[in-house]
Each structure stands twice: as C-alpha cells, then as structure tokens.
C-alpha cells in the first residue's frame, strides 16, 4: 500500500530532472501520472541542453518499472489548449485528478539592462504564465472531483531572495509566490491547498548550467549572494525536492496552504 494509492498527479516538465523524480516517486507510492514536457528547445539564451522526447520516454519507462500508470505527452506550458487537452485525456483515462505539480521552467543569465526583450519575455512566459496556464487547465478537474487536492508550485530561492544576473528568473519566481498565495485563497473553499517550494541549486541540467559560471566569472562580486549554510551540500539531489513535494501532496501537510517551503541549504538566510 502506498500513500497515494488511487490518486492521480499532473506534472509539467516531467521529461527529466526534478519532474521525472516527482513522477517516479509518486508512482512508487501508488499514484497514476499525467506528464507533459515540451521536449525541445525553448529559448536561444539557455546555455544547457533541452529535454528530448527520449527523455520523456525514459520517464515513462521508470514510472512503469515502479508498477505505475502514466499518460505522457509533449506539450508546451505556454499553450492553454494543449494543457487542457492533456488534462482532459488524463482524467478520462484515470478517472480523477488530485495533485498538480507546476514544475516546468527555464533559466538563463544576463544583467537586466543588457537582456534582449525576447530573453526576458520568453522566460516570463514559460515560468510564470506557463504555471498560471497549468493551474488554469487543472483546477476545474480538481474542483469537479469534490475531494479537495494539493497544488505544488516549484518556485526557487530566487522567489524569496533575488540573485544577480537573473532578473528575469527572479521576477518570474517572485510572481509564482503571488500566484500561489492568491490561488490558495481562492481555492480554500474547495479544500484545495496551494503551496510553493523554493529550491536552491539542484543536480539537474538547469541546476548545473554552465551559463552561471560565465556570469560569475565576469562579475565575481556577485558570488556573495550565492552562499549557503550547509556548505558540504552546495547542490540538492532531485530526491531532496521530491521529499518536500510528497509531504505537500500528502495528508501530513493537510493544514498547510499558501506557504513557501525553502529547500535551499540555507541560501535565503545568508
């Protein structure tokens, strides 16, 4: 018996990294998974490799290896129609929706006055507007189910403490805090909880982005903003973030909503 037996989770950005780990761990605990990922390039300003269709296929394989059921499709979180169609197919296939994890996001680097408009606009559209469209596509099914639910928005330390060299990213992640807290207030009457998780660096292609080294080499005085308290663990494992996801998705956090959960090795406190 798993703690999420008979429940269904919708996860964006599920082809690899944090999203894949969330999917596999939830499946291990009995949840069926509705997974999406764009599986391709998003911004020319990203300096790490994009996820691929093969990555999403590997997520499917790993979920099924846990005995889990999964519907996985390529979709862009910037496209409301695509998201709604996937959610509708998933609810039709699995019969319900209980958990939503707005995980998809990108990161790139530049000083704010040197950013081309497209660099700013694409990141905001993916990270912030994409999360709003994710919630917009999923919430009607949560409400219709009448069982409550849990929405988990993956923000960042940059949504609590802005970091230099990524004004676009910080703006998007601060925006997610506002979206999370407004959604929590609007959905409370339906017993749907909404919380955000704020990781620091995570061992993923985005979390180990070489673009960060480039800007820190150019502007070494920025380094003072990137310290941590738990210095022996400068980067989290994806499982560390999933531990927080499973807690917020489960009954152990049934009285928690509108909260910011920092999994950041103490970065927001230095």
Short mmCIF file of N, CA and C in Angstrom, two decimals, residues 128 131 135 151-155 173-187 193-198 257-260:
data_model
loop_
_atom_site.label_atom_id
_atom_site.label_comp_id
_atom_site.label_asym_id
_atom_site.label_seq_id
_atom_site.Cartn_x
_atom_site.Cartn_y
_atom_site.Cartn_z
N UNK A 128 6.28 31.85 -15.46
CA UNK A 128 5.17 32.44 -14.71
C UNK A 128 3.83 32.20 -15.42
N UNK A 131 2.97 28.55 -15.59
CA UNK A 131 2.43 27.99 -14.34
C UNK A 131 0.96 28.38 -14.17
N UNK A 135 -2.19 25.71 -13.86
CA UNK A 135 -3.23 25.70 -12.83
C UNK A 135 -4.61 25.90 -13.44
N UNK A 151 -1.99 21.48 -4.81
CA UNK A 151 -1.24 22.08 -5.91
C UNK A 151 0.11 22.51 -5.36
N UNK A 152 1.17 22.12 -6.05
CA UNK A 152 2.52 22.44 -5.63
C UNK A 152 3.21 23.18 -6.77
N UNK A 153 3.61 24.40 -6.50
CA UNK A 153 4.27 25.25 -7.48
C UNK A 153 5.77 25.24 -7.17
N UNK A 154 6.57 24.85 -8.15
CA UNK A 154 8.02 24.84 -7.95
C UNK A 154 8.56 26.23 -8.30
N UNK A 155 8.88 26.98 -7.26
CA UNK A 155 9.49 28.29 -7.42
C UNK A 155 11.00 28.15 -7.27
N UNK A 173 9.90 34.02 -10.55
CA UNK A 173 9.74 33.21 -9.34
C UNK A 173 9.06 33.99 -8.22
N UNK A 174 9.30 35.29 -8.12
CA UNK A 174 8.51 36.11 -7.21
C UNK A 174 7.05 36.12 -7.65
N UNK A 175 6.82 36.17 -8.95
CA UNK A 175 5.46 36.11 -9.46
C UNK A 175 4.75 34.84 -9.07
N UNK A 176 5.49 33.74 -9.03
CA UNK A 176 4.88 32.47 -8.63
C UNK A 176 4.41 32.49 -7.18
N UNK A 177 5.11 33.24 -6.33
CA UNK A 177 4.66 33.37 -4.94
C UNK A 177 3.30 34.06 -4.90
N UNK A 178 3.15 35.12 -5.67
CA UNK A 178 1.86 35.81 -5.72
C UNK A 178 0.77 34.93 -6.28
N UNK A 179 1.08 34.19 -7.34
CA UNK A 179 0.10 33.26 -7.92
C UNK A 179 -0.29 32.19 -6.91
N UNK A 180 0.70 31.63 -6.22
CA UNK A 180 0.44 30.58 -5.23
C UNK A 180 -0.47 31.08 -4.12
N UNK A 181 -0.16 32.23 -3.58
CA UNK A 181 -0.92 32.71 -2.44
C UNK A 181 -2.33 33.15 -2.83
N UNK A 182 -2.47 33.74 -4.01
CA UNK A 182 -3.81 34.07 -4.48
C UNK A 182 -4.63 32.80 -4.74
N UNK A 183 -4.01 31.82 -5.39
CA UNK A 183 -4.71 30.56 -5.66
C UNK A 183 -5.12 29.87 -4.37
N UNK A 184 -4.25 29.92 -3.36
CA UNK A 184 -4.59 29.29 -2.07
C UNK A 184 -5.84 29.94 -1.48
N UNK A 185 -5.94 31.26 -1.56
CA UNK A 185 -7.10 31.96 -1.00
C UNK A 185 -8.36 31.68 -1.81
N UNK A 186 -8.23 31.60 -3.12
CA UNK A 186 -9.41 31.37 -3.95
C UNK A 186 -9.88 29.91 -3.92
N UNK A 187 -8.97 28.98 -3.62
CA UNK A 187 -9.33 27.56 -3.67
C UNK A 187 -9.57 26.95 -2.30
N UNK A 193 -5.39 22.82 -1.44
CA UNK A 193 -4.26 23.53 -0.87
C UNK A 193 -3.26 23.90 -1.96
N UNK A 194 -2.63 25.07 -1.83
CA UNK A 194 -1.67 25.53 -2.83
C UNK A 194 -0.43 26.06 -2.09
N UNK A 195 0.71 25.47 -2.37
CA UNK A 195 1.96 25.86 -1.72
C UNK A 195 3.10 25.91 -2.74
N UNK A 196 4.15 26.62 -2.41
CA UNK A 196 5.31 26.70 -3.29
C UNK A 196 6.55 26.14 -2.61
N UNK A 197 7.42 25.53 -3.41
CA UNK A 197 8.70 25.01 -2.95
C UNK A 197 9.80 25.87 -3.58
N UNK A 198 10.83 26.16 -2.78
CA UNK A 198 11.88 27.10 -3.20
C UNK A 198 13.25 26.44 -3.10
N UNK A 257 -1.31 25.60 3.71
CA UNK A 257 -1.62 26.19 2.40
C UNK A 257 -1.11 27.62 2.36
N UNK A 258 -0.80 28.08 1.16
CA UNK A 258 -0.28 29.43 0.97
C UNK A 258 1.13 29.61 1.49
N UNK A 259 1.85 28.51 1.71
CA UNK A 259 3.17 28.58 2.34
C UNK A 259 4.30 28.47 1.33
N UNK A 260 5.47 28.99 1.75
CA UNK A 260 6.70 28.88 0.98
C UNK A 260 7.63 27.92 1.72
#
